[in-house]
Amino acid sequence: GGLRDREHTYSWYDPDPTTNGGEPGTPDGGTCGGDIDCDTHSFVQAVNAEGLCGADDWRLPSSRELLSIVANDRFEPAVDGAYFPSTRSARYWSSSARAFSGTAWYVFFDFGSTNSSYKYYAWHVRLVRAGW
């Protein structure tokens, strides 16, 4: 339950034209609880407003960052459960948009594959801080 429920899904949405690949995506297209829109932008804003772990600089990871936690010796999910508990064998959005296509990249933690999807689909989200 709550803001960070592992069952919640979010559509990909980024209103910033300098980072959204020419297409902002779909606001409020996922399924989540609480008083926020169920899209990636609103989720990031809500987590930062909450001050999760005393920080307000959480963000959606790039596809490269998200792929960096894939454990190629594991599957369903393809991550180390000791470091990333509660990870679902599901699709997780990245911040990486494909230019002028209406799609963005995700990582599918079944076997650690990656692909792009239309932004109106509702996938899971994992946030990061700092970066590459």
C-alpha positions as protocol buffer text, in pm:
chain_id: "A"
residue {
  index: 1
  type: GLY
  ca { x: 0 y: 0 z: 0 }
}
residue {
  index: 2
  type: GLY
  ca { x: 91 y: 365 z: -18 }
}
residue {
  index: 3
  type: LEU
  ca { x: 287 y: 570 z: -266 }
}
residue {
  index: 4
  type: ARG
  ca { x: 554 y: 306 z: -331 }
}
residue {
  index: 5
  type: ASP
  ca { x: 336 y: -3 z: -372 }
}
residue {
  index: 6
  type: ARG
  ca { x: 509 y: -253 z: -602 }
}
residue {
  index: 7
  type: GLU
  ca { x: 181 y: -327 z: -780 }
}
residue {
  index: 8
  type: HIS
  ca { x: 134 y: 30 z: -906 }
}
residue {
  index: 9
  type: THR
  ca { x: 184 y: 110 z: -1274 }
}
residue {
  index: 10
  type: TYR
  ca { x: 238 y: 440 z: -1452 }
}
residue {
  index: 11
  type: SER
  ca { x: 213 y: 570 z: -1806 }
}
residue {
  index: 12
  type: TRP
  ca { x: 524 y: 747 z: -1938 }
}
residue {
  index: 13
  type: TYR
  ca { x: 485 y: 1125 z: -1920 }
}
residue {
  index: 14
  type: ASP
  ca { x: 744 y: 1405 z: -1938 }
}
residue {
  index: 15
  type: PRO
  ca { x: 615 y: 1757 z: -2013 }
}
residue {
  index: 16
  type: ASP
  ca { x: 969 y: 1889 z: -2077 }
}
residue {
  index: 17
  type: PRO
  ca { x: 1025 y: 1922 z: -2454 }
}
residue {
  index: 18
  type: THR
  ca { x: 1403 y: 1909 z: -2408 }
}
residue {
  index: 19
  type: THR
  ca { x: 1387 y: 1554 z: -2266 }
}
residue {
  index: 20
  type: ASN
  ca { x: 1065 y: 1395 z: -2393 }
}
residue {
  index: 21
  type: GLY
  ca { x: 1173 y: 1311 z: -2747 }
}
residue {
  index: 22
  type: GLY
  ca { x: 918 y: 1545 z: -2905 }
}
residue {
  index: 23
  type: GLU
  ca { x: 617 y: 1372 z: -2749 }
}
residue {
  index: 24
  type: PRO
  ca { x: 523 y: 1425 z: -2382 }
}
residue {
  index: 25
  type: GLY
  ca { x: 340 y: 1095 z: -2344 }
}
residue {
  index: 26
  type: THR
  ca { x: 24 y: 1016 z: -2152 }
}
residue {
  index: 27
  type: PRO
  ca { x: -66 y: 1179 z: -1821 }
}
residue {
  index: 28
  type: ASP
  ca { x: -247 y: 966 z: -1561 }
}
residue {
  index: 29
  type: GLY
  ca { x: -259 y: 645 z: -1764 }
}
residue {
  index: 30
  type: GLY
  ca { x: -157 y: 391 z: -1503 }
}
residue {
  index: 31
  type: THR
  ca { x: -309 y: 235 z: -1195 }
}
residue {
  index: 32
  type: CYS
  ca { x: -192 y: 367 z: -860 }
}
residue {
  index: 33
  type: GLY
  ca { x: -348 y: 468 z: -535 }
}
residue {
  index: 34
  type: GLY
  ca { x: -350 y: 795 z: -351 }
}
residue {
  index: 35
  type: ASP
  ca { x: -390 y: 1150 z: -462 }
}
residue {
  index: 36
  type: ILE
  ca { x: -148 y: 1158 z: -757 }
}
residue {
  index: 37
  type: ASP
  ca { x: -185 y: 1111 z: -1130 }
}
residue {
  index: 38
  type: CYS
  ca { x: -59 y: 768 z: -1232 }
}
residue {
  index: 39
  type: ASP
  ca { x: 222 y: 873 z: -1466 }
}
residue {
  index: 40
  type: THR
  ca { x: 600 y: 879 z: -1432 }
}
residue {
  index: 41
  type: HIS
  ca { x: 626 y: 1257 z: -1393 }
}
residue {
  index: 42
  type: SER
  ca { x: 366 y: 1275 z: -1116 }
}
residue {
  index: 43
  type: PHE
  ca { x: 521 y: 979 z: -934 }
}
residue {
  index: 44
  type: VAL
  ca { x: 867 y: 1141 z: -933 }
}
residue {
  index: 45
  type: GLN
  ca { x: 715 y: 1468 z: -807 }
}
residue {
  index: 46
  type: ALA
  ca { x: 524 y: 1289 z: -530 }
}
residue {
  index: 47
  type: VAL
  ca { x: 829 y: 1091 z: -412 }
}
residue {
  index: 48
  type: ASN
  ca { x: 1040 y: 1408 z: -406 }
}
residue {
  index: 49
  type: ALA
  ca { x: 767 y: 1598 z: -218 }
}
residue {
  index: 50
  type: GLU
  ca { x: 759 y: 1315 z: 39 }
}
residue {
  index: 51
  type: GLY
  ca { x: 1136 y: 1344 z: 83 }
}
residue {
  index: 52
  type: LEU
  ca { x: 1200 y: 972 z: 56 }
}
residue {
  index: 53
  type: CYS
  ca { x: 1516 y: 886 z: 253 }
}
residue {
  index: 54
  type: GLY
  ca { x: 1564 y: 1256 z: 323 }
}
residue {
  index: 55
  type: ALA
  ca { x: 1616 y: 1336 z: -46 }
}
residue {
  index: 56
  type: ASP
  ca { x: 1422 y: 1537 z: -301 }
}
residue {
  index: 57
  type: ASP
  ca { x: 1626 y: 1464 z: -614 }
}
residue {
  index: 58
  type: TRP
  ca { x: 1484 y: 1127 z: -719 }
}
residue {
  index: 59
  type: ARG
  ca { x: 1438 y: 1071 z: -1092 }
}
residue {
  index: 60
  type: LEU
  ca { x: 1356 y: 809 z: -1352 }
}
residue {
  index: 61
  type: PRO
  ca { x: 1674 y: 623 z: -1457 }
}
residue {
  index: 62
  type: SER
  ca { x: 1800 y: 613 z: -1813 }
}
residue {
  index: 63
  type: SER
  ca { x: 1772 y: 281 z: -1994 }
}
residue {
  index: 64
  type: ARG
  ca { x: 2147 y: 235 z: -1946 }
}
residue {
  index: 65
  type: GLU
  ca { x: 2117 y: 286 z: -1570 }
}
residue {
  index: 66
  type: LEU
  ca { x: 1823 y: 50 z: -1544 }
}
residue {
  index: 67
  type: LEU
  ca { x: 2004 y: -218 z: -1746 }
}
residue {
  index: 68
  type: SER
  ca { x: 2301 y: -189 z: -1509 }
}
residue {
  index: 69
  type: ILE
  ca { x: 2109 y: -374 z: -1235 }
}
residue {
  index: 70
  type: VAL
  ca { x: 2018 y: -671 z: -1455 }
}
residue {
  index: 71
  type: ALA
  ca { x: 2174 y: -992 z: -1323 }
}
residue {
  index: 72
  type: ASN
  ca { x: 2238 y: -1212 z: -1625 }
}
residue {
  index: 73
  type: ASP
  ca { x: 2266 y: -1522 z: -1408 }
}
residue {
  index: 74
  type: ARG
  ca { x: 1907 y: -1489 z: -1284 }
}
residue {
  index: 75
  type: PHE
  ca { x: 1562 y: -1471 z: -1435 }
}
residue {
  index: 76
  type: GLU
  ca { x: 1204 y: -1394 z: -1338 }
}
residue {
  index: 77
  type: PRO
  ca { x: 1319 y: -1146 z: -1210 }
}
residue {
  index: 78
  type: ALA
  ca { x: 1665 y: -1089 z: -1355 }
}
residue {
  index: 79
  type: VAL
  ca { x: 1798 y: -890 z: -1057 }
}
residue {
  index: 80
  type: ASP
  ca { x: 1974 y: -972 z: -733 }
}
residue {
  index: 81
  type: GLY
  ca { x: 1687 y: -995 z: -485 }
}
residue {
  index: 82
  type: ALA
  ca { x: 1918 y: -920 z: -191 }
}
residue {
  index: 83
  type: TYR
  ca { x: 1984 y: -572 z: -331 }
}
residue {
  index: 84
  type: PHE
  ca { x: 1653 y: -516 z: -509 }
}
residue {
  index: 85
  type: PRO
  ca { x: 1381 y: -690 z: -309 }
}
residue {
  index: 86
  type: SER
  ca { x: 1023 y: -673 z: -433 }
}
residue {
  index: 87
  type: THR
  ca { x: 1130 y: -634 z: -797 }
}
residue {
  index: 88
  type: ARG
  ca { x: 865 y: -783 z: -1019 }
}
residue {
  index: 89
  type: SER
  ca { x: 931 y: -986 z: -1330 }
}
residue {
  index: 90
  type: ALA
  ca { x: 774 y: -703 z: -1526 }
}
residue {
  index: 91
  type: ARG
  ca { x: 845 y: -400 z: -1745 }
}
residue {
  index: 92
  type: TYR
  ca { x: 997 y: -88 z: -1583 }
}
residue {
  index: 93
  type: TRP
  ca { x: 1004 y: 249 z: -1757 }
}
residue {
  index: 94
  type: SER
  ca { x: 1328 y: 435 z: -1818 }
}
residue {
  index: 95
  type: SER
  ca { x: 1361 y: 809 z: -1881 }
}
residue {
  index: 96
  type: SER
  ca { x: 1496 y: 738 z: -2232 }
}
residue {
  index: 97
  type: ALA
  ca { x: 1250 y: 853 z: -2496 }
}
residue {
  index: 98
  type: ARG
  ca { x: 1279 y: 765 z: -2862 }
}
residue {
  index: 99
  type: ALA
  ca { x: 1276 y: 1082 z: -3070 }
}
residue {
  index: 100
  type: PHE
  ca { x: 948 y: 1168 z: -3243 }
}
residue {
  index: 101
  type: SER
  ca { x: 809 y: 816 z: -3214 }
}
residue {
  index: 102
  type: GLY
  ca { x: 572 y: 840 z: -2918 }
}
residue {
  index: 103
  type: THR
  ca { x: 771 y: 563 z: -2749 }
}
residue {
  index: 104
  type: ALA
  ca { x: 1021 y: 526 z: -2466 }
}
residue {
  index: 105
  type: TRP
  ca { x: 1257 y: 249 z: -2355 }
}
residue {
  index: 106
  type: TYR
  ca { x: 1182 y: 4 z: -2077 }
}
residue {
  index: 107
  type: VAL
  ca { x: 1363 y: -290 z: -1919 }
}
residue {
  index: 108
  type: PHE
  ca { x: 1170 y: -614 z: -1882 }
}
residue {
  index: 109
  type: PHE
  ca { x: 1301 y: -783 z: -1570 }
}
residue {
  index: 110
  type: ASP
  ca { x: 1186 y: -1129 z: -1676 }
}
residue {
  index: 111
  type: PHE
  ca { x: 1519 y: -1212 z: -1844 }
}
residue {
  index: 112
  type: GLY
  ca { x: 1666 y: -859 z: -1846 }
}
residue {
  index: 113
  type: SER
  ca { x: 1559 y: -764 z: -2196 }
}
residue {
  index: 114
  type: THR
  ca { x: 1494 y: -411 z: -2321 }
}
residue {
  index: 115
  type: ASN
  ca { x: 1261 y: -266 z: -2580 }
}
residue {
  index: 116
  type: SER
  ca { x: 1057 y: 43 z: -2649 }
}
residue {
  index: 117
  type: SER
  ca { x: 685 y: 84 z: -2598 }
}
residue {
  index: 118
  type: TYR
  ca { x: 419 y: 344 z: -2663 }
}
residue {
  index: 119
  type: LYS
  ca { x: 406 y: 587 z: -2374 }
}
residue {
  index: 120
  type: TYR
  ca { x: 41 y: 522 z: -2299 }
}
residue {
  index: 121
  type: TYR
  ca { x: 117 y: 171 z: -2170 }
}
residue {
  index: 122
  type: ALA
  ca { x: 128 y: 139 z: -1793 }
}
residue {
  index: 123
  type: TRP
  ca { x: 450 y: -17 z: -1663 }
}
residue {
  index: 124
  type: HIS
  ca { x: 629 y: -17 z: -1328 }
}
residue {
  index: 125
  type: VAL
  ca { x: 877 y: 246 z: -1210 }
}
residue {
  index: 126
  type: ARG
  ca { x: 1204 y: 235 z: -1014 }
}
residue {
  index: 127
  type: LEU
  ca { x: 1366 y: 566 z: -921 }
}
residue {
  index: 128
  type: VAL
  ca { x: 1733 y: 661 z: -875 }
}
residue {
  index: 129
  type: ARG
  ca { x: 1939 y: 947 z: -738 }
}
residue {
  index: 130
  type: ALA
  ca { x: 2267 y: 1100 z: -861 }
}
residue {
  index: 131
  type: GLY
  ca { x: 2379 y: 959 z: -1190 }
}
residue {
  index: 132
  type: TRP
  ca { x: 2605 y: 897 z: -1476 }
}
